[in-house]
């Protein structure tokens, strides 16, 4: 990640934001239960915070819902960028001049994005 943030361009990055989505995220719970574009309910937001994965579960539930997983992850990343990373405006992350991101799939099958901020 440091290789893409060469000092000569924007200087050293000021922060890095990591966004992830796994099979127990509220968006995935909603998509699996009600379809690809379902919005999470308040109960699903709390369920996400309070539940643990069962030890007898062999594969994450979203492996059977790959389209829904990618869509919900991309919606989450877009919402973060839209609401928290407005260029040249004051945001909860400070004044963001620019950002660069990279999305990867981890070995545990959870998509995640690393976003460098200047």
PDB file of C-alpha atoms in Angstrom:
ATOM      1  CA  UNK A   1       0.000   0.000   0.000  1.00  0.00           C
ATOM      2  CA  UNK A   2       2.888   2.373   0.661  1.00  0.00           C
ATOM      3  CA  UNK A   3       4.143   1.794  -2.895  1.00  0.00           C
ATOM      4  CA  UNK A   4       1.073   3.526  -4.358  1.00  0.00           C
ATOM      5  CA  UNK A   5       1.387   6.504  -2.048  1.00  0.00           C
ATOM      6  CA  UNK A   6       4.676   7.863  -3.334  1.00  0.00           C
ATOM      7  CA  UNK A   7       5.824  11.030  -1.538  1.00  0.00           C
ATOM      8  CA  UNK A   8       6.314  12.917  -4.808  1.00  0.00           C
ATOM      9  CA  UNK A   9       2.599  12.836  -5.676  1.00  0.00           C
ATOM     10  CA  UNK A  10       0.530  13.658  -2.604  1.00  0.00           C
ATOM     11  CA  UNK A  11       2.996  13.028   0.202  1.00  0.00           C
ATOM     12  CA  UNK A  12       2.583  10.284   2.754  1.00  0.00           C
ATOM     13  CA  UNK A  13      -0.932   9.036   3.280  1.00  0.00           C
ATOM     14  CA  UNK A  14      -2.570  10.407   6.415  1.00  0.00           C
ATOM     15  CA  UNK A  15      -4.819   7.440   7.185  1.00  0.00           C
ATOM     16  CA  UNK A  16      -6.055   4.135   5.861  1.00  0.00           C
ATOM     17  CA  UNK A  17      -9.660   2.986   6.087  1.00  0.00           C
ATOM     18  CA  UNK A  18     -10.508  -0.711   5.802  1.00  0.00           C
ATOM     19  CA  UNK A  19     -14.035  -1.737   4.869  1.00  0.00           C
ATOM     20  CA  UNK A  20     -15.147  -5.343   5.027  1.00  0.00           C
ATOM     21  CA  UNK A  21     -18.315  -7.346   4.620  1.00  0.00           C
ATOM     22  CA  UNK A  22     -18.808 -10.898   5.740  1.00  0.00           C
ATOM     23  CA  UNK A  23     -21.684 -13.351   5.908  1.00  0.00           C
ATOM     24  CA  UNK A  24     -23.080 -11.875   9.114  1.00  0.00           C
ATOM     25  CA  UNK A  25     -23.142  -8.230   7.963  1.00  0.00           C
ATOM     26  CA  UNK A  26     -26.611  -6.644   8.102  1.00  0.00           C
ATOM     27  CA  UNK A  27     -26.687  -6.230   4.319  1.00  0.00           C
ATOM     28  CA  UNK A  28     -25.974  -9.934   3.774  1.00  0.00           C
ATOM     29  CA  UNK A  29     -28.571 -11.025   6.322  1.00  0.00           C
ATOM     30  CA  UNK A  30     -31.167  -8.910   4.484  1.00  0.00           C
ATOM     31  CA  UNK A  31     -30.094 -10.108   1.011  1.00  0.00           C
ATOM     32  CA  UNK A  32     -30.146 -13.790   1.973  1.00  0.00           C
ATOM     33  CA  UNK A  33     -33.545 -13.496   3.660  1.00  0.00           C
ATOM     34  CA  UNK A  34     -35.369 -11.131   1.276  1.00  0.00           C
ATOM     35  CA  UNK A  35     -33.424 -10.835  -1.985  1.00  0.00           C
ATOM     36  CA  UNK A  36     -30.516  -8.899  -3.551  1.00  0.00           C
ATOM     37  CA  UNK A  37     -31.617  -5.311  -2.879  1.00  0.00           C
ATOM     38  CA  UNK A  38     -33.295  -5.726   0.503  1.00  0.00           C
ATOM     39  CA  UNK A  39     -32.489  -3.089   3.099  1.00  0.00           C
ATOM     40  CA  UNK A  40     -31.452  -4.336   6.581  1.00  0.00           C
ATOM     41  CA  UNK A  41     -33.961  -3.911   9.365  1.00  0.00           C
ATOM     42  CA  UNK A  42     -33.099  -2.480  12.783  1.00  0.00           C
ATOM     43  CA  UNK A  43     -33.233  -6.035  14.156  1.00  0.00           C
ATOM     44  CA  UNK A  44     -30.656  -7.200  11.602  1.00  0.00           C
ATOM     45  CA  UNK A  45     -28.299  -4.378  12.602  1.00  0.00           C
ATOM     46  CA  UNK A  46     -28.499  -5.584  16.212  1.00  0.00           C
ATOM     47  CA  UNK A  47     -28.287  -9.238  15.202  1.00  0.00           C
ATOM     48  CA  UNK A  48     -25.040  -8.465  13.382  1.00  0.00           C
ATOM     49  CA  UNK A  49     -23.543  -7.016  16.557  1.00  0.00           C
ATOM     50  CA  UNK A  50     -24.731  -9.720  18.941  1.00  0.00           C
ATOM     51  CA  UNK A  51     -24.486 -13.022  17.045  1.00  0.00           C
ATOM     52  CA  UNK A  52     -21.559 -15.374  16.794  1.00  0.00           C
ATOM     53  CA  UNK A  53     -20.951 -17.788  13.939  1.00  0.00           C
ATOM     54  CA  UNK A  54     -21.963 -21.338  14.775  1.00  0.00           C
ATOM     55  CA  UNK A  55     -19.009 -23.707  15.133  1.00  0.00           C
ATOM     56  CA  UNK A  56     -20.804 -26.415  13.112  1.00  0.00           C
ATOM     57  CA  UNK A  57     -21.208 -24.108  10.097  1.00  0.00           C
ATOM     58  CA  UNK A  58     -18.729 -25.384   7.506  1.00  0.00           C
ATOM     59  CA  UNK A  59     -18.908 -22.599   4.924  1.00  0.00           C
ATOM     60  CA  UNK A  60     -20.118 -19.022   5.165  1.00  0.00           C
ATOM     61  CA  UNK A  61     -23.734 -18.585   4.094  1.00  0.00           C
ATOM     62  CA  UNK A  62     -22.833 -16.036   1.436  1.00  0.00           C
ATOM     63  CA  UNK A  63     -20.937 -18.630  -0.601  1.00  0.00           C
ATOM     64  CA  UNK A  64     -24.365 -19.598  -1.901  1.00  0.00           C
ATOM     65  CA  UNK A  65     -25.167 -15.905  -2.540  1.00  0.00           C
ATOM     66  CA  UNK A  66     -22.087 -14.543  -4.313  1.00  0.00           C
ATOM     67  CA  UNK A  67     -23.979 -11.936  -6.361  1.00  0.00           C
ATOM     68  CA  UNK A  68     -25.726 -10.592  -3.280  1.00  0.00           C
ATOM     69  CA  UNK A  69     -22.422 -10.518  -1.390  1.00  0.00           C
ATOM     70  CA  UNK A  70     -20.656  -8.458  -4.043  1.00  0.00           C
ATOM     71  CA  UNK A  71     -23.621  -6.087  -4.443  1.00  0.00           C
ATOM     72  CA  UNK A  72     -23.988  -5.478  -0.715  1.00  0.00           C
ATOM     73  CA  UNK A  73     -20.236  -4.932  -0.325  1.00  0.00           C
ATOM     74  CA  UNK A  74     -20.122  -2.433  -3.216  1.00  0.00           C
ATOM     75  CA  UNK A  75     -23.134  -0.590  -1.782  1.00  0.00           C
ATOM     76  CA  UNK A  76     -21.346  -0.350   1.576  1.00  0.00           C
ATOM     77  CA  UNK A  77     -18.143   0.989  -0.008  1.00  0.00           C
ATOM     78  CA  UNK A  78     -20.117   3.509  -2.071  1.00  0.00           C
ATOM     79  CA  UNK A  79     -22.009   4.722   1.007  1.00  0.00           C
ATOM     80  CA  UNK A  80     -18.763   5.207   2.955  1.00  0.00           C
ATOM     81  CA  UNK A  81     -17.151   7.137   0.095  1.00  0.00           C
ATOM     82  CA  UNK A  82     -20.268   9.268  -0.465  1.00  0.00           C
ATOM     83  CA  UNK A  83     -20.818  10.166   3.190  1.00  0.00           C
ATOM     84  CA  UNK A  84     -17.350  10.114   4.755  1.00  0.00           C
ATOM     85  CA  UNK A  85     -14.863  10.838   1.976  1.00  0.00           C
ATOM     86  CA  UNK A  86     -16.030  14.001   0.235  1.00  0.00           C
ATOM     87  CA  UNK A  87     -12.977  15.609  -1.308  1.00  0.00           C
ATOM     88  CA  UNK A  88     -12.019  19.055   0.022  1.00  0.00           C
ATOM     89  CA  UNK A  89     -14.844  19.105   2.573  1.00  0.00           C
ATOM     90  CA  UNK A  90     -14.887  18.562   6.323  1.00  0.00           C
ATOM     91  CA  UNK A  91     -15.920  14.977   7.064  1.00  0.00           C
ATOM     92  CA  UNK A  92     -15.790  12.707  10.134  1.00  0.00           C
ATOM     93  CA  UNK A  93     -12.383  11.614   8.788  1.00  0.00           C
ATOM     94  CA  UNK A  94     -11.128  15.217   8.535  1.00  0.00           C
ATOM     95  CA  UNK A  95     -10.463  17.151   5.328  1.00  0.00           C
ATOM     96  CA  UNK A  96      -9.893  14.561   2.599  1.00  0.00           C
ATOM     97  CA  UNK A  97      -7.839  15.870  -0.345  1.00  0.00           C
ATOM     98  CA  UNK A  98      -7.842  12.585  -2.223  1.00  0.00           C
ATOM     99  CA  UNK A  99      -8.159   8.823  -1.733  1.00  0.00           C
ATOM    100  CA  UNK A 100      -7.181   5.619  -3.490  1.00  0.00           C
ATOM    101  CA  UNK A 101      -8.612   2.182  -2.854  1.00  0.00           C
ATOM    102  CA  UNK A 102      -8.042  -1.475  -3.598  1.00  0.00           C
ATOM    103  CA  UNK A 103     -10.556  -4.287  -3.113  1.00  0.00           C
ATOM    104  CA  UNK A 104      -9.400  -7.819  -2.280  1.00  0.00           C
ATOM    105  CA  UNK A 105     -10.971 -11.137  -1.339  1.00  0.00           C
ATOM    106  CA  UNK A 106      -9.483 -12.598   1.827  1.00  0.00           C
ATOM    107  CA  UNK A 107      -8.791 -16.301   2.284  1.00  0.00           C
ATOM    108  CA  UNK A 108     -11.784 -16.465   4.625  1.00  0.00           C
ATOM    109  CA  UNK A 109     -13.925 -15.391   1.654  1.00  0.00           C
ATOM    110  CA  UNK A 110     -14.721 -11.898   2.917  1.00  0.00           C
ATOM    111  CA  UNK A 111     -14.326  -8.984   0.536  1.00  0.00           C
ATOM    112  CA  UNK A 112     -12.453  -6.009   1.920  1.00  0.00           C
ATOM    113  CA  UNK A 113     -11.220  -2.662   0.654  1.00  0.00           C
ATOM    114  CA  UNK A 114      -8.211  -0.684   1.812  1.00  0.00           C
ATOM    115  CA  UNK A 115      -8.623   3.037   1.188  1.00  0.00           C
ATOM    116  CA  UNK A 116      -5.640   5.358   1.559  1.00  0.00           C
ATOM    117  CA  UNK A 117      -6.560   8.935   2.462  1.00  0.00           C
ATOM    118  CA  UNK A 118      -4.645  12.184   2.052  1.00  0.00           C
TER     119      UNK A 118
END
